[in-house]
mmCIF file of C-alpha atoms in Angstrom:
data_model
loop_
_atom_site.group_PDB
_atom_site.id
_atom_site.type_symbol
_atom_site.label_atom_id
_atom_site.label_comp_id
_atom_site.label_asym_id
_atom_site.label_seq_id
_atom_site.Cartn_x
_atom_site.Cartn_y
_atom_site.Cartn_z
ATOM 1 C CA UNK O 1 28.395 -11.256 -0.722
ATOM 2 C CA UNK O 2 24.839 -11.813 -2.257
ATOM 3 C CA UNK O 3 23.508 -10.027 -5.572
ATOM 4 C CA UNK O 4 20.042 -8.525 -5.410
ATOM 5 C CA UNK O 5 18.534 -8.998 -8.529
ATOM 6 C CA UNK O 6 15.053 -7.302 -9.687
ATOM 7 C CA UNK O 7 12.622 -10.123 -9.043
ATOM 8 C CA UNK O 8 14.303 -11.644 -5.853
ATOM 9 C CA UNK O 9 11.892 -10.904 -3.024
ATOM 10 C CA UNK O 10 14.305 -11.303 -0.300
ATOM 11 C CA UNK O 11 17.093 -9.710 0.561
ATOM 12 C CA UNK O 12 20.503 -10.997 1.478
ATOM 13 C CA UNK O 13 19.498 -11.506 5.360
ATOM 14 C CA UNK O 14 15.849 -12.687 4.177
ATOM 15 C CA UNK O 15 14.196 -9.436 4.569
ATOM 16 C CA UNK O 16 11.683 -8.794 2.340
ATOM 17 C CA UNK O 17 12.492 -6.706 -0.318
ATOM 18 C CA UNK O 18 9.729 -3.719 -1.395
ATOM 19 C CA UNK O 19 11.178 -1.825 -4.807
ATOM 20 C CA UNK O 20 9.699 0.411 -7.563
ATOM 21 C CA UNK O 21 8.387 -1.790 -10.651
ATOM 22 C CA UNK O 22 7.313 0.681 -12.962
ATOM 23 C CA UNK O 23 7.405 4.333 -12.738
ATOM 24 C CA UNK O 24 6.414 7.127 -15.647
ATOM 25 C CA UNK O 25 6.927 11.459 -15.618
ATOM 26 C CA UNK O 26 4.791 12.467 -18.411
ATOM 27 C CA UNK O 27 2.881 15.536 -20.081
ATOM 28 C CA UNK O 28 -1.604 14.844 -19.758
ATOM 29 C CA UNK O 29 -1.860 18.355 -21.737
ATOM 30 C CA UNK O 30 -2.995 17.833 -25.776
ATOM 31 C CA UNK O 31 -0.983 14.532 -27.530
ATOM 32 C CA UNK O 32 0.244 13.177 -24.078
ATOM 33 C CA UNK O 33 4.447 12.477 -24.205
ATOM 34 C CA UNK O 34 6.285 10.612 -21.866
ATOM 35 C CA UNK O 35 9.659 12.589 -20.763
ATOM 36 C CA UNK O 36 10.940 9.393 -19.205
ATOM 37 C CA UNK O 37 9.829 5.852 -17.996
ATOM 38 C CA UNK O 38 10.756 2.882 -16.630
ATOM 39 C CA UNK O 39 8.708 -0.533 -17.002
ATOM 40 C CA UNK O 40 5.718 1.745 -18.720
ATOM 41 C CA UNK O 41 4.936 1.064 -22.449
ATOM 42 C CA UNK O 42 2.958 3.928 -22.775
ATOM 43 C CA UNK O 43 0.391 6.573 -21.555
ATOM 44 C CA UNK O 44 -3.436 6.305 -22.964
ATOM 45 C CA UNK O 45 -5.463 9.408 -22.286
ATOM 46 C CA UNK O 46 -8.905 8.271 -21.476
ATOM 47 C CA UNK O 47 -10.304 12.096 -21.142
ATOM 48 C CA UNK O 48 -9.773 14.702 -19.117
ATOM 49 C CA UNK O 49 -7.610 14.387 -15.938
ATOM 50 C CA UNK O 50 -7.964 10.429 -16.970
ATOM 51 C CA UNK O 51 -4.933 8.186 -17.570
ATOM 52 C CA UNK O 52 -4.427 4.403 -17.887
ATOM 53 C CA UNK O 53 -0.551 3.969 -17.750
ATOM 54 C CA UNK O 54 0.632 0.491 -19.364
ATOM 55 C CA UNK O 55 3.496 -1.438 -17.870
ATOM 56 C CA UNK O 56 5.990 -3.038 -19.926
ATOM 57 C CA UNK O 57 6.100 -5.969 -17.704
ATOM 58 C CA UNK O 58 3.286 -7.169 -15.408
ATOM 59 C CA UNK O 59 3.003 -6.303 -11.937
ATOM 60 C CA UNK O 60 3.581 -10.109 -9.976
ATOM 61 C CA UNK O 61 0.091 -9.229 -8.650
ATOM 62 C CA UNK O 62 -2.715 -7.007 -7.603
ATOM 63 C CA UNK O 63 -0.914 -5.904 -4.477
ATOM 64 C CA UNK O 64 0.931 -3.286 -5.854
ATOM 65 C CA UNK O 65 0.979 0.367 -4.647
ATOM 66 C CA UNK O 66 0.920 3.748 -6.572
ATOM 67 C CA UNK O 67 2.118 7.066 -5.884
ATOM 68 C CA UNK O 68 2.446 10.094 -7.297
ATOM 69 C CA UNK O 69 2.358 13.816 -8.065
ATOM 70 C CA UNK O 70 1.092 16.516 -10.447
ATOM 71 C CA UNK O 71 0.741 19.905 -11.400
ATOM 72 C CA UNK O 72 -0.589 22.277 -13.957
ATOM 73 C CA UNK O 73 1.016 25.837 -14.413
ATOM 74 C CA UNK O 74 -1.356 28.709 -14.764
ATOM 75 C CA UNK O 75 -3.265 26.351 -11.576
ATOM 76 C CA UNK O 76 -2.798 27.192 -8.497
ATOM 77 C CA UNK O 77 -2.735 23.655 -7.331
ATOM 78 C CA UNK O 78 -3.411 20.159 -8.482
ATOM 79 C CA UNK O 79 -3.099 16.564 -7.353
ATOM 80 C CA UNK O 80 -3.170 13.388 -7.815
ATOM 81 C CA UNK O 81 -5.298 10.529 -6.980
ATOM 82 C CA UNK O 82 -5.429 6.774 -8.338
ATOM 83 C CA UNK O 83 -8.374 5.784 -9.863
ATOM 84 C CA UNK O 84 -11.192 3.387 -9.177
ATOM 85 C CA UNK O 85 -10.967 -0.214 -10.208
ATOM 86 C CA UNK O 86 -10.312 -2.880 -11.914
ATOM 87 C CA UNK O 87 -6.815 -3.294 -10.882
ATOM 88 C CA UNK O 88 -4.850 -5.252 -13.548
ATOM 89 C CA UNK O 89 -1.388 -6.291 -13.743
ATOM 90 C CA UNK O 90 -0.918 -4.754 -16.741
ATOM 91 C CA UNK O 91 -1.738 -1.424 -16.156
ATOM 92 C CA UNK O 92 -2.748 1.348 -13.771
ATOM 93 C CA UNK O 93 -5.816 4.025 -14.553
ATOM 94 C CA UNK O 94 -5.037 7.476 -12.795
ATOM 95 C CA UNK O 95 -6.749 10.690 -12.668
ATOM 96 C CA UNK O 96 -5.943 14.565 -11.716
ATOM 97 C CA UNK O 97 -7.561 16.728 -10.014
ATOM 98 C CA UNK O 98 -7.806 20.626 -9.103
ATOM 99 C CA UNK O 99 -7.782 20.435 -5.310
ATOM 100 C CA UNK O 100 -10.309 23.370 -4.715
ATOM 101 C CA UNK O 101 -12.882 22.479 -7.462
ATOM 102 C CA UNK O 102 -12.587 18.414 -7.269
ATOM 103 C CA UNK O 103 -12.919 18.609 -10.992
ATOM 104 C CA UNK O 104 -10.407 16.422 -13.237
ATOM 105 C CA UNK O 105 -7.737 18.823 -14.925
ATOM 106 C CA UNK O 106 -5.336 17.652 -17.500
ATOM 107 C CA UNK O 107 -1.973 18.455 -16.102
ATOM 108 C CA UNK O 108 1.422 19.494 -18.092
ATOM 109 C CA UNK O 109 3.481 17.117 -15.414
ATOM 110 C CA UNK O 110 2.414 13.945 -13.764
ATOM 111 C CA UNK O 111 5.074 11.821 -12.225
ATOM 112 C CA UNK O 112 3.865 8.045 -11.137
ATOM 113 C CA UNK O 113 5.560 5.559 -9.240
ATOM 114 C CA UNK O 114 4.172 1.751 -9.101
ATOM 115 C CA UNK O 115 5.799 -0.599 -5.984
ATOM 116 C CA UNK O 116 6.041 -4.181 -5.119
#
């Protein structure tokens, strides 16, 4: 039997192997607080609805994907969207949004996952 470890890219019968790198569920609202992490450093608010999350350890390149969630309570709904580049390897900018105004809300929970 074959061990997977975290940077291996195949898997035991040479499959490629796609996993999460980096993932974050944090509070945007006032001083913004991770609740938990993995791979993420930290969580820089850049303004309103505006977030650059920092990895712990570099992505192995720009090909990464991100998805995620958020919402706001008192809003009726919210979501998420990636933001523009640069892409880095060392971190991510995201932003929130209000679905029905397109204006950028900061949101009480934002969960974020990063794969590779």
């Amino acid at each position: 039997m074959s061990t997977l470890k975290f940077n291996q890219w195949l898997n035991p019968d040479n499959t490629e192997n796609y996993k999460c790198r980096a993932w974050v569920n944090f509070n945007g609202t006032g001083t913004v607080a991770i609740r938990a992490a993995g791979n993420v450093s930290s969580v820089t608010d850049n303004g309103v609805g505006d977030y650059t999350v920092n990895f712990t350890n570099a992505m192995p390149d720009l090909n990464y994907s991100t998805v995620g969630n958020s919402w706001y309570s008192g809003v009726s709904s919210s979501a998420f969207a990636t933001g523009a580049p640069p892409v880095s390897t060392s971190s991510k900018q995201v932003t929130t949004q209000n679905i029905g105004a397109t204006a950028s809300i900061d949101v009480n929970h934002c969960t974020i996952a990063f794969f590779r």
